[in-house]
Coordinates of C-alpha atoms in Angstrom, one line a residue:
Chain A
M1 CA -78.6 96.6 -44.7
K2 CA -79.9 96.8 -41.3
V3 CA -82.1 93.3 -42.3
K4 CA -78.9 91.8 -43.2
L5 CA -76.8 92.8 -40.0
F6 CA -79.7 91.2 -37.8
L7 CA -79.6 88.2 -40.0
I8 CA -75.7 87.7 -39.4
L9 CA -75.8 88.7 -35.9
L10 CA -78.6 86.0 -35.4
F11 CA -76.7 83.8 -37.4
G12 CA -74.0 84.2 -35.5
L13 CA -75.7 84.1 -31.8
S14 CA -77.6 80.8 -33.4
F15 CA -73.9 79.3 -34.3
A16 CA -72.5 80.3 -31.1
Q17 CA -75.3 78.7 -29.0
A18 CA -75.3 75.9 -31.3
Q19 CA -71.2 75.3 -30.4
D20 CA -71.9 75.7 -27.1
Q21 CA -74.3 73.1 -26.6
L22 CA -71.9 70.7 -29.0
A23 CA -69.4 71.7 -25.9
V24 CA -71.8 70.6 -23.2
K25 CA -72.6 67.6 -24.7
I26 CA -69.1 66.7 -25.4
I27 CA -67.8 67.4 -22.0
K28 CA -71.1 65.2 -20.5
A29 CA -70.1 62.4 -22.5
V30 CA -66.6 63.0 -21.2
T31 CA -67.3 63.2 -17.9
E32 CA -69.5 59.8 -18.0
L33 CA -66.2 57.7 -19.6
M34 CA -63.9 59.2 -16.9
S35 CA -66.6 58.8 -14.0
P36 CA -67.9 55.4 -14.6
E37 CA -70.5 54.4 -12.0
N38 CA -67.4 51.9 -10.1
M39 CA -64.3 51.1 -10.7
K40 CA -61.3 48.8 -9.0
S41 CA -57.7 49.2 -10.5
T42 CA -53.8 48.4 -9.7
G43 CA -51.4 50.1 -11.4
T44 CA -47.7 51.8 -11.1
Q45 CA -46.8 55.2 -10.7
T46 CA -43.0 56.5 -11.6
I47 CA -42.3 59.7 -10.8
T48 CA -39.3 61.2 -12.8
T49 CA -37.7 64.6 -11.3
S50 CA -36.2 67.0 -13.4
S51 CA -32.6 65.5 -12.1
G52 CA -33.9 62.4 -14.2
R53 CA -34.4 60.5 -11.1
S54 CA -37.1 58.0 -11.0
R55 CA -39.4 56.5 -8.1
T56 CA -41.6 53.8 -8.4
F57 CA -44.7 53.0 -6.6
E58 CA -47.9 50.5 -6.9
F59 CA -51.5 51.3 -6.0
E60 CA -54.5 49.7 -5.7
S61 CA -57.7 52.0 -6.4
Y62 CA -61.6 52.3 -5.9
M63 CA -64.1 54.4 -7.3
G64 CA -67.3 54.5 -6.4
G65 CA -70.2 57.0 -6.8
K66 CA -69.6 58.3 -10.3
G67 CA -66.0 59.4 -9.1
K68 CA -67.5 61.4 -6.3
S69 CA -65.4 58.7 -4.0
T70 CA -61.8 57.2 -4.0
L71 CA -59.6 55.2 -2.0
T72 CA -55.8 54.5 -3.0
R73 CA -53.9 52.3 -1.3
Y74 CA -49.6 51.8 -1.8
T75 CA -48.8 48.3 -2.1
K76 CA -45.1 49.0 -3.0
P77 CA -42.3 50.3 -2.5
A78 CA -42.0 49.3 1.6
A79 CA -41.5 52.8 2.8
I80 CA -44.7 53.7 1.8
R81 CA -46.8 50.3 1.8
G82 CA -50.0 50.6 3.4
Q83 CA -50.2 54.2 3.1
A84 CA -53.8 55.1 1.8
F85 CA -55.6 58.1 1.0
L86 CA -59.9 58.3 0.9
T87 CA -61.2 61.6 -1.3
L88 CA -64.9 61.9 -1.0
N89 CA -67.4 64.9 -2.4
N90 CA -64.8 65.4 -5.5
A91 CA -62.0 65.4 -3.2
D92 CA -63.7 68.0 -0.9
D93 CA -63.1 65.9 2.1
I94 CA -59.3 63.7 2.0
W95 CA -58.4 61.4 5.0
T96 CA -54.9 60.0 4.8
Y97 CA -53.9 57.0 6.9
F98 CA -50.3 56.1 8.4
P99 CA -49.7 52.8 9.0
R100 CA -46.6 53.3 11.1
T101 CA -48.6 55.7 13.1
K102 CA -51.9 53.8 12.8
R103 CA -53.5 57.3 12.2
V104 CA -56.1 58.7 10.2
R105 CA -55.7 62.3 9.5
K106 CA -58.3 64.6 8.0
L107 CA -56.9 66.8 5.9
A108 CA -58.0 70.8 5.3
S109 CA -58.7 71.8 1.6
H110 CA -55.4 73.2 1.3
A111 CA -54.0 69.8 0.8
K112 CA -56.1 69.1 -2.1
K113 CA -53.2 71.2 -4.0
Q114 CA -50.2 69.2 -2.4
K115 CA -48.6 66.3 -4.5
V116 CA -49.7 63.0 -3.7
Q117 CA -46.8 61.3 -2.6
G118 CA -44.3 63.9 -4.5
S119 CA -46.1 62.6 -7.7
D120 CA -47.4 65.7 -10.4
F121 CA -50.5 64.6 -9.3
T122 CA -52.2 66.6 -6.8
Y123 CA -54.9 64.8 -4.5
E124 CA -57.6 67.3 -6.3
D125 CA -56.6 65.6 -9.8
M126 CA -56.6 62.2 -8.7
G127 CA -60.6 63.0 -7.5
G128 CA -62.7 62.1 -10.3
G129 CA -66.8 63.2 -10.5
D130 CA -68.5 65.8 -12.1
V131 CA -65.7 68.2 -11.6
F132 CA -65.7 69.4 -15.4
M133 CA -69.3 69.9 -15.7
T134 CA -70.1 71.8 -12.3
K135 CA -66.8 74.0 -11.8
F136 CA -66.1 75.2 -15.6
T137 CA -67.8 76.3 -18.6
P138 CA -67.0 74.6 -21.8
K139 CA -66.3 76.6 -25.0
Y140 CA -66.0 74.3 -28.3
Q141 CA -63.0 75.5 -30.2
G142 CA -62.6 73.2 -33.2
D143 CA -61.2 69.9 -34.3
E144 CA -57.2 68.6 -34.0
T145 CA -55.4 65.6 -34.8
I146 CA -53.6 64.1 -31.5
N147 CA -51.4 61.4 -32.2
G148 CA -53.7 60.6 -35.3
D149 CA -56.8 60.7 -33.9
L150 CA -59.2 63.3 -34.8
C151 CA -60.4 65.1 -31.4
W152 CA -62.3 68.2 -30.4
K153 CA -60.8 70.7 -28.6
I154 CA -62.6 72.1 -25.7
D155 CA -61.7 75.2 -23.5
L156 CA -62.8 74.6 -19.8
I157 CA -63.0 78.0 -18.1
G158 CA -63.2 77.5 -14.3
I159 CA -66.3 79.3 -12.7
L160 CA -64.7 81.6 -9.8
D161 CA -67.6 81.1 -7.3
Q162 CA -67.2 77.2 -7.5
D163 CA -63.5 77.1 -6.9
P164 CA -62.6 75.2 -9.7
P165 CA -59.1 73.2 -9.7
Y166 CA -57.5 75.5 -12.4
P167 CA -58.6 78.9 -14.1
K168 CA -58.6 76.7 -17.1
I169 CA -58.3 73.7 -18.6
I170 CA -57.8 72.8 -22.5
L171 CA -59.5 69.1 -23.2
W172 CA -58.9 67.1 -26.4
A173 CA -61.4 64.4 -26.7
R174 CA -61.7 61.6 -29.4
K175 CA -64.2 62.1 -31.9
S176 CA -64.7 58.1 -32.3
D177 CA -65.5 57.3 -28.4
Y178 CA -65.0 60.9 -26.3
S179 CA -62.0 59.2 -24.9
P180 CA -60.1 62.0 -23.4
V181 CA -56.3 62.0 -24.8
K182 CA -54.6 65.6 -23.4
L183 CA -55.5 68.0 -20.8
D184 CA -53.4 71.3 -20.6
Y185 CA -53.6 73.1 -17.2
Y186 CA -53.5 76.2 -16.9
D187 CA -52.4 78.5 -13.8
D188 CA -53.6 81.9 -12.8
N189 CA -51.0 83.7 -15.1
N190 CA -52.3 81.9 -17.8
F191 CA -49.1 79.4 -17.9
N192 CA -49.8 75.8 -19.3
A193 CA -48.5 74.7 -15.9
K194 CA -49.1 70.5 -16.4
T195 CA -50.0 68.7 -19.4
L196 CA -51.7 65.4 -18.8
S197 CA -51.4 62.7 -21.8
L198 CA -53.5 59.7 -21.9
S199 CA -52.6 56.8 -23.9
D200 CA -52.8 52.9 -24.7
I201 CA -56.5 53.4 -24.9
Q202 CA -58.0 50.1 -24.5
N203 CA -61.6 48.4 -24.5
I204 CA -62.2 46.9 -20.9
E205 CA -65.6 45.8 -20.1
G206 CA -67.0 48.0 -23.2
T207 CA -65.6 51.2 -21.7
P208 CA -62.7 52.9 -23.1
T209 CA -59.9 52.9 -20.9
A210 CA -56.6 54.6 -20.9
M211 CA -53.8 52.4 -19.4
K212 CA -51.2 55.0 -19.7
M213 CA -51.0 58.5 -18.5
L214 CA -48.2 60.9 -18.5
M215 CA -48.4 64.1 -16.6
V216 CA -45.9 66.6 -17.2
D217 CA -45.2 69.9 -14.9
H218 CA -43.3 72.3 -17.2
Q219 CA -42.6 74.8 -14.1
E220 CA -40.9 71.9 -12.5
R221 CA -39.8 69.8 -15.6
S222 CA -40.8 66.7 -13.4
S223 CA -42.9 63.9 -14.7
T224 CA -45.4 61.3 -13.3
S225 CA -46.9 58.2 -15.5
M226 CA -49.3 56.4 -14.3
E227 CA -49.9 52.6 -16.2
T228 CA -53.1 50.5 -15.2
L229 CA -52.4 46.9 -14.6
E230 CA -55.6 45.6 -14.2
A231 CA -59.2 47.3 -13.9
T232 CA -62.7 46.2 -13.6
Y233 CA -65.6 48.2 -13.6
K234 CA -67.8 45.4 -12.4
W235 CA -66.4 45.7 -9.1
V236 CA -69.5 46.6 -6.7
P237 CA -68.2 48.3 -3.2
P238 CA -69.6 46.8 -0.1
K239 CA -71.9 49.3 1.9
N240 CA -69.8 52.0 3.5
F241 CA -67.1 50.7 1.8
F242 CA -65.7 54.5 1.4
S243 CA -65.0 54.9 4.8
E244 CA -62.3 55.4 7.8
R245 CA -62.9 51.3 8.8
S246 CA -61.5 50.7 4.6
L247 CA -58.9 53.1 4.8
K248 CA -56.9 51.3 8.0
K249 CA -57.5 47.9 6.3
Chain B
M1 CA -53.3 37.2 28.0
R2 CA -50.4 37.1 25.4
P3 CA -49.6 33.6 25.9
V4 CA -53.3 32.7 24.7
V5 CA -53.3 34.7 21.6
L6 CA -49.8 33.7 20.8
L7 CA -51.1 30.0 20.7
L8 CA -53.8 30.9 18.9
V9 CA -52.4 33.5 16.1
L10 CA -49.1 31.8 15.3
P11 CA -49.8 28.6 14.0
I12 CA -53.0 30.4 11.4
M13 CA -49.8 32.9 11.0
L14 CA -47.6 30.2 9.4
W15 CA -50.1 28.2 7.5
S16 CA -51.4 31.6 5.5
Q17 CA -48.2 32.6 3.9
P18 CA -47.5 35.4 5.5
E19 CA -45.8 38.4 4.1
F20 CA -42.5 40.1 5.9
Y21 CA -41.1 43.2 5.9
G22 CA -39.9 46.1 8.1
Y23 CA -36.9 48.2 8.3
F24 CA -33.7 48.9 9.8
E25 CA -32.8 52.0 11.5
S26 CA -29.5 53.5 13.1
E27 CA -29.1 56.3 15.0
A28 CA -26.5 58.5 16.5
D29 CA -26.8 61.4 19.1
V30 CA -24.6 64.0 21.1
M31 CA -25.9 66.2 23.6
Q32 CA -24.6 68.4 25.8
V33 CA -26.6 69.5 28.9
G34 CA -25.6 71.7 31.9
G35 CA -21.8 71.9 30.1
R36 CA -21.6 68.1 29.6
S37 CA -21.5 66.3 26.5
Y38 CA -22.8 62.7 26.1
Y39 CA -22.7 60.7 23.2
F40 CA -25.0 58.1 22.5
G41 CA -27.3 55.9 20.0
Y42 CA -29.0 52.9 19.0
N43 CA -29.5 49.9 16.2
K44 CA -32.8 48.9 15.7
M45 CA -34.6 46.1 13.4
R46 CA -38.2 46.0 13.3
L47 CA -39.5 43.0 11.3
D48 CA -43.3 42.8 10.2
V49 CA -45.2 39.5 9.8
E50 CA -48.8 39.6 8.3
A51 CA -50.9 37.2 7.3
R52 CA -54.3 36.9 5.4
P53 CA -55.9 33.6 6.1
S54 CA -59.1 34.6 4.7
D55 CA -60.3 38.6 3.6
N56 CA -62.0 38.9 6.9
V57 CA -59.0 38.0 8.7
L58 CA -55.9 39.9 9.4
I59 CA -52.7 38.5 11.6
G60 CA -50.1 41.0 12.2
A61 CA -47.2 40.8 14.6
N62 CA -43.9 42.7 14.6
I63 CA -40.5 41.9 16.5
N64 CA -37.9 44.8 17.9
I65 CA -34.5 44.2 18.2
Q66 CA -33.1 47.4 19.5
Q67 CA -29.2 47.5 20.4
Y68 CA -27.9 50.7 22.3
W69 CA -24.4 51.7 22.6
G70 CA -22.1 54.8 24.0
Q71 CA -24.2 56.1 27.1
T72 CA -26.3 53.7 28.2
T73 CA -26.8 54.5 32.3
W74 CA -28.2 57.7 32.8
N75 CA -28.3 59.9 36.0
L76 CA -32.0 61.3 36.2
L77 CA -30.7 64.3 38.2
D78 CA -27.9 65.6 35.5
F79 CA -31.4 66.4 33.6
L80 CA -32.8 68.4 36.4
P81 CA -32.4 71.5 37.5
V82 CA -30.3 71.9 40.6
D83 CA -32.5 73.7 42.6
I84 CA -35.2 70.7 42.2
W85 CA -33.2 67.7 43.0
Q86 CA -30.6 69.2 45.6
P87 CA -33.1 69.4 48.4
I88 CA -33.7 66.0 48.2
F89 CA -30.3 64.4 47.7
Q90 CA -28.0 66.8 49.1
P91 CA -30.0 67.9 52.5
E92 CA -27.9 70.4 54.5
F93 CA -27.6 67.9 57.4
V94 CA -25.7 65.2 55.8
P95 CA -22.0 65.8 55.6
D96 CA -20.6 66.1 52.4
S97 CA -18.9 63.2 52.2
L98 CA -22.3 61.1 52.2
W99 CA -24.3 63.1 49.4
V100 CA -25.7 60.8 47.1
R101 CA -25.9 62.8 43.9
E102 CA -26.8 60.0 41.7
M103 CA -30.4 58.4 40.2
S104 CA -29.4 56.2 37.9
Y105 CA -31.3 54.6 35.1
T106 CA -30.0 52.0 32.6
I107 CA -31.1 51.3 28.8
S108 CA -30.5 47.6 28.3
D109 CA -31.0 45.9 24.7
T110 CA -34.1 44.5 23.6
L111 CA -35.8 41.9 22.1
L112 CA -39.4 42.6 22.2
L113 CA -42.7 41.3 20.9
D114 CA -44.3 44.5 20.2
N115 CA -47.5 43.5 18.5
I116 CA -49.5 40.3 17.8
Y117 CA -52.9 40.6 16.9
M118 CA -55.4 39.0 15.3
R119 CA -58.3 41.0 13.5
V120 CA -61.7 39.5 12.5
S121 CA -64.4 41.6 10.2
F122 CA -67.5 40.9 10.3
P123 CA -70.3 43.1 8.3
F124 CA -71.1 45.0 11.2
I125 CA -68.3 45.0 13.3
D126 CA -64.2 44.3 13.6
L127 CA -62.7 42.9 16.2
T128 CA -59.1 43.0 17.0
L129 CA -57.7 41.0 19.6
G130 CA -54.3 40.9 20.9
R131 CA -51.3 43.2 21.3
Q132 CA -52.1 46.1 18.8
Q133 CA -51.1 50.0 18.4
V134 CA -54.3 51.9 19.8
S135 CA -53.7 55.9 18.6
P136 CA -56.5 57.8 19.7
G137 CA -56.7 61.7 19.2
V138 CA -56.4 64.5 16.4
G139 CA -53.3 66.4 17.7
Y140 CA -50.1 66.4 16.5
A141 CA -48.0 67.1 19.4
W142 CA -50.4 66.2 22.5
N143 CA -53.3 63.9 22.4
P144 CA -55.4 64.6 25.9
T145 CA -57.8 61.5 25.0
D146 CA -54.6 59.4 24.5
I147 CA -54.3 57.2 27.4
F148 CA -52.0 54.6 26.2
N149 CA -49.4 56.5 24.4
T150 CA -46.7 59.0 25.1
K151 CA -44.8 61.0 22.7
T152 CA -41.3 62.5 21.9
L153 CA -42.2 66.6 21.7
L154 CA -39.0 66.2 18.4
D155 CA -40.2 63.3 17.0
P156 CA -43.9 63.2 17.4
S157 CA -44.7 60.6 14.2
Y158 CA -43.0 58.3 15.8
E159 CA -44.6 54.7 15.8
Q160 CA -45.7 53.6 19.2
T161 CA -45.4 50.4 21.3
G162 CA -48.3 48.1 21.1
I163 CA -50.9 47.6 24.2
S164 CA -52.7 44.5 24.9
A165 CA -56.0 44.9 24.5
L166 CA -59.4 44.0 22.7
R167 CA -60.8 46.3 20.5
A168 CA -64.1 46.4 19.1
E169 CA -65.3 48.9 15.9
L170 CA -68.6 49.4 14.8
P171 CA -69.3 51.0 11.8
I172 CA -72.9 52.3 11.8
T173 CA -72.9 54.6 8.7
S174 CA -69.9 55.6 6.1
R175 CA -68.9 58.3 8.6
T176 CA -70.2 57.4 12.4
T177 CA -68.3 54.7 13.9
A178 CA -68.5 53.5 17.8
S179 CA -65.7 51.7 18.9
A180 CA -64.4 50.5 22.5
V181 CA -60.9 49.5 23.7
L182 CA -60.5 47.0 26.9
Q183 CA -57.0 46.5 28.2
P184 CA -57.7 43.8 30.6
E185 CA -56.0 43.7 33.9
D186 CA -56.7 41.7 36.9
S187 CA -60.1 42.5 37.6
W188 CA -62.7 44.9 35.7
E189 CA -62.3 47.7 38.1
M190 CA -58.6 47.7 37.5
S191 CA -58.9 47.1 33.5
T192 CA -58.8 50.1 31.2
K193 CA -61.9 50.8 29.3
Q194 CA -62.5 53.5 26.5
V195 CA -65.2 53.9 24.4
F196 CA -65.4 56.0 21.0
L197 CA -68.2 57.9 19.1
K198 CA -66.9 59.5 15.6
T199 CA -69.4 60.9 13.1
G200 CA -68.5 63.8 10.4
L201 CA -70.6 66.4 9.6
G202 CA -69.8 68.8 6.3
S203 CA -66.0 68.9 6.2
F204 CA -65.6 68.6 10.1
D205 CA -65.1 65.0 12.0
F206 CA -66.5 65.0 15.5
E207 CA -65.3 62.4 18.2
L208 CA -67.0 62.1 21.9
T209 CA -65.0 59.5 24.4
A210 CA -65.3 58.2 27.8
A211 CA -62.4 56.2 29.6
Q212 CA -61.6 54.8 33.0
F213 CA -58.5 53.7 34.0
R214 CA -56.0 53.5 36.7
W215 CA -53.7 56.0 36.3
E216 CA -50.0 55.1 37.6
R217 CA -47.7 58.0 39.2
S218 CA -44.4 58.1 40.1
F219 CA -43.3 59.8 43.5
L220 CA -40.0 59.5 45.5
T221 CA -40.5 59.0 49.2
P222 CA -37.5 59.2 51.8
L223 CA -37.2 54.9 51.5
A224 CA -37.7 54.5 48.1
L225 CA -39.2 55.3 44.7
Q226 CA -43.2 54.4 44.9
V227 CA -45.7 54.1 42.1
R228 CA -49.0 55.2 43.5
E229 CA -52.4 54.1 41.7
T230 CA -55.3 56.5 41.2
Q231 CA -58.6 55.8 39.7
R232 CA -59.2 58.0 36.5
T233 CA -62.5 58.9 34.7
L234 CA -62.0 60.9 31.2
V235 CA -64.7 62.7 29.4
G236 CA -63.4 64.1 26.4
G237 CA -63.8 65.1 22.7
S238 CA -62.2 66.4 19.6
F239 CA -63.2 67.9 16.2
V240 CA -61.1 68.5 13.3
G241 CA -62.3 70.6 10.2
E242 CA -61.1 74.0 8.2
L243 CA -61.8 77.6 8.0
F244 CA -60.5 79.6 5.1
E245 CA -58.0 77.0 4.0
W246 CA -56.7 76.7 7.6
G247 CA -57.1 73.2 8.8
L248 CA -58.6 73.3 12.3
W249 CA -58.2 71.2 15.3
A250 CA -59.0 70.4 19.0
E251 CA -59.0 67.7 21.6
G252 CA -59.9 67.8 25.1
A253 CA -60.4 65.8 28.1
Y254 CA -61.7 66.6 31.3
N255 CA -60.0 64.1 33.9
E256 CA -61.9 63.1 37.4
L257 CA -59.6 61.9 40.1
E258 CA -60.2 59.7 42.7
G259 CA -58.7 61.5 46.1
A260 CA -57.3 64.4 44.1
E261 CA -58.3 67.2 42.2
D262 CA -59.9 66.9 39.1
F263 CA -58.1 68.8 35.6
L264 CA -58.8 69.6 32.7
E265 CA -56.4 69.3 28.9
V266 CA -57.0 70.6 26.1
I267 CA -55.1 71.4 22.8
F268 CA -56.0 73.6 19.8
G269 CA -54.2 73.4 16.0
T270 CA -54.4 74.9 12.9
D271 CA -52.5 74.0 9.4
H272 CA -52.0 75.3 6.5
T273 CA -50.0 75.2 2.9
F274 CA -48.7 78.4 1.8
D275 CA -48.7 78.8 -2.3
N276 CA -45.0 78.8 -1.9
S277 CA -45.5 74.8 -0.6
V278 CA -44.0 75.8 3.0
Y279 CA -46.3 73.8 5.4
L280 CA -47.0 75.2 8.9
L281 CA -48.5 73.7 11.8
L282 CA -49.6 75.1 15.6
E283 CA -50.8 73.5 18.4
L284 CA -51.4 75.0 21.6
L285 CA -51.7 72.9 24.8
H286 CA -53.2 73.7 28.2
N287 CA -52.7 71.1 30.9
E288 CA -53.9 72.4 34.5
N289 CA -52.4 69.1 35.5
G290 CA -49.0 70.9 34.7
I291 CA -47.3 73.0 37.3
A292 CA -48.7 76.6 36.7
Q293 CA -45.7 78.6 38.8
Q294 CA -41.6 77.4 38.4
G295 CA -41.6 78.2 41.9
D296 CA -44.0 75.2 42.5
L297 CA -41.9 72.7 40.2
T298 CA -41.3 69.5 42.4
F299 CA -39.3 66.6 41.9
D300 CA -42.2 64.3 41.7
A301 CA -43.4 66.1 38.6
F302 CA -40.4 66.5 36.7
L303 CA -40.4 62.3 37.7
Q304 CA -43.7 61.9 36.4
S305 CA -43.3 64.4 33.0
L306 CA -40.2 62.4 32.1
G307 CA -41.6 58.8 32.5
G308 CA -44.4 59.8 30.3
E309 CA -47.1 59.6 32.8
T310 CA -48.1 63.3 32.3
H311 CA -48.2 64.9 28.6
S312 CA -46.5 68.0 30.2
L313 CA -44.4 69.3 33.1
M314 CA -46.1 72.6 33.3
Q315 CA -49.5 74.2 31.9
D316 CA -48.8 75.8 28.8
Y317 CA -47.1 75.1 25.6
A318 CA -46.6 76.2 21.9
F319 CA -45.4 73.5 18.9
V320 CA -44.7 74.6 15.7
Y321 CA -43.5 72.6 12.7
L322 CA -42.7 74.1 9.2
M323 CA -41.8 72.1 6.5
H324 CA -40.9 72.3 2.9
Q325 CA -40.1 70.3 0.0
T326 CA -36.9 72.2 -1.4
F327 CA -35.2 69.7 -3.2
D328 CA -35.9 66.3 -5.2
Y329 CA -36.2 63.9 -2.2
V330 CA -35.1 66.7 0.2
S331 CA -37.4 68.4 2.6
L332 CA -36.1 70.7 5.2
S333 CA -38.3 71.2 8.2
A334 CA -37.7 72.6 11.8
I335 CA -39.9 72.2 15.3
A336 CA -40.1 74.6 18.0
I337 CA -41.1 73.8 21.6
A338 CA -41.9 76.4 24.0
N339 CA -42.6 76.2 27.5
L340 CA -45.0 79.5 28.0
N341 CA -45.0 79.2 31.6
D342 CA -41.3 79.1 32.3
Q343 CA -40.0 80.8 29.2
S344 CA -37.8 78.1 27.8
G345 CA -38.0 76.2 24.9
T346 CA -35.6 74.1 22.1
F347 CA -35.7 75.0 18.4
G348 CA -35.0 71.6 16.0
P349 CA -34.2 72.2 12.6
Q350 CA -34.0 68.8 10.3
L351 CA -33.0 67.6 6.8
D352 CA -34.5 64.4 5.5
W353 CA -33.1 63.4 2.5
N354 CA -34.6 60.6 0.6
V355 CA -31.3 58.8 -0.3
F356 CA -32.5 55.5 -2.3
E357 CA -36.2 54.4 -3.0
D358 CA -36.2 52.7 0.8
T359 CA -33.8 54.6 2.4
N360 CA -34.1 58.0 4.5
L361 CA -31.4 60.0 5.8
S362 CA -31.9 62.9 8.5
F363 CA -30.3 65.0 10.1
Q364 CA -31.7 67.0 13.1
S365 CA -30.4 69.2 15.9
S366 CA -31.9 70.9 18.7
F367 CA -30.7 74.3 20.2
S368 CA -32.6 75.3 23.8
W369 CA -33.2 78.4 25.2
G370 CA -34.1 79.7 28.8
D371 CA -32.5 79.7 32.4
D372 CA -30.6 77.2 33.5
D373 CA -33.6 76.4 36.6
T374 CA -36.2 75.9 33.4
E375 CA -37.5 72.8 31.4
F376 CA -35.4 73.2 28.5
G377 CA -32.7 76.1 29.6
L378 CA -30.5 73.1 31.2
Q379 CA -30.1 71.7 27.8
D380 CA -27.8 73.1 25.5
W381 CA -28.0 71.8 22.4
G382 CA -27.9 68.4 20.4
F383 CA -27.0 66.7 16.9
R384 CA -28.8 63.6 16.0
I385 CA -28.0 61.2 12.7
R386 CA -30.7 59.4 11.7
I387 CA -31.0 56.6 8.9
L388 CA -33.7 53.9 8.4
S389 CA -33.9 51.7 5.4
N390 CA -36.9 49.5 4.5
F391 CA -37.4 46.4 3.6

């Protein structure tokens, strides 16, 4: 009887270990996909408030160092034309530029949780990098079908001493190409505060790329959709591109 | 320098398919000072034009057209404590019938070529030539290292007027930049020169600066209003970073004056966004160039402060800014400015409404406190409506 119990426990432990290893492998592949070496894109961002009113912005965006550095500059509408923000070290350091005053402001880390241009994305959400791997512990939760795609479901549990942006995220990634298709963000009260849905995944220069993203804030009942108009992974940033110098251009 | 820049810049600009944009702004104000009401306002249009003849060249210019209405001629004495101007304008030995109680200043409609510049980016240096906006410093309400601009405390983030200058920015690493600004005058000695070295370490940015310029200040003499120049050398610096999720910054400058007393000017600031999304900013100023005691205030000190020649009338001030995005497209905010030396101040609640995609409507009021002989105490209240539409 004792031998049987030991074998069951051993099997259980081995199974759990294998599941954890699978989760780590999936998150590593998702991170590599979401954080290409470099990327340059243009897109639109439409914010829809709880009252149903919407505003659309156009922007150009640059990513480097596997998502550790980003630069986003708004091109339309006229009211925010030229406003830009630069994030370094996975959005740990943020600078914003206001063309009307020609001033660059460095934002403290409390600003990471602020909405970018009133959207449902925070500066932290816009930053990329290896945050899922360094600030979360992944747990495989089985397979589920999302919008007809068979997906892995992974719980990302925030590692407290790593200052994770959310205590918990549930991520669904397509089994076919590791593309994430849905992320549920949980707050401190374990409430599903926001959901990000990624769709219209196209193969651009060999990389599956979500051309549409929709972030829904369940508390404020607002949403922000981002649509990629053009994207390339072949862009190579000039030396010291991710700097105040580029921010002001 | 301006005609040369115009001749150089305009043909290139017209040839390289420029972009036009700008805004229209209209403002209406009512203000009560010393028991008397004033009604005034303006309509302003700013037209920007920007051209990129090549990837490394940017040409920009803007014209401001501003038309004032309501009260356009102001008596400066209405805004000063009686004890300050009476000994000069109503001396005891002058008979009542000869008293002059007016020092008037008229604001005229303007058509201003505010900026016109060309920026050329080489791999190792950026050069900007022409009339351009230069805004040094990290402070929000005050910038001790800024020798080019004057900020309005009730609206510190309003755009600044351009200066004719040559600016060179030399990137050394991604976070280290050396730069220099030269505002040419008749001679090298008369010209304004300022250099900067900025770098970053961890989550902090640091900047060192040095400047030399002719500092103009106004003085009232028995004969006329005189502008005197003093050679001023400034050595200063700033940092911006954070501690326990509170933004922290400081900016200071030591000013050496030829034939006058040197002075130190420094600010400390902090900001934070609370969990309920309320944003708080606090800034403190200590300016040794200001007057320490209320009893030592002079007419000239007011003149220089109102004219933006000095950064503050007295020595110690506090500035507080609170903001909350309360509804969709509506934010509520408030500014409080306190003169810690004469215990006077002003409180300005504000509502900003993004009415349409490119149109903002704001309502701002101000309520002052303090005795009638203090900096802010003489002003009673004010109300402002401003509409701004970008195109």
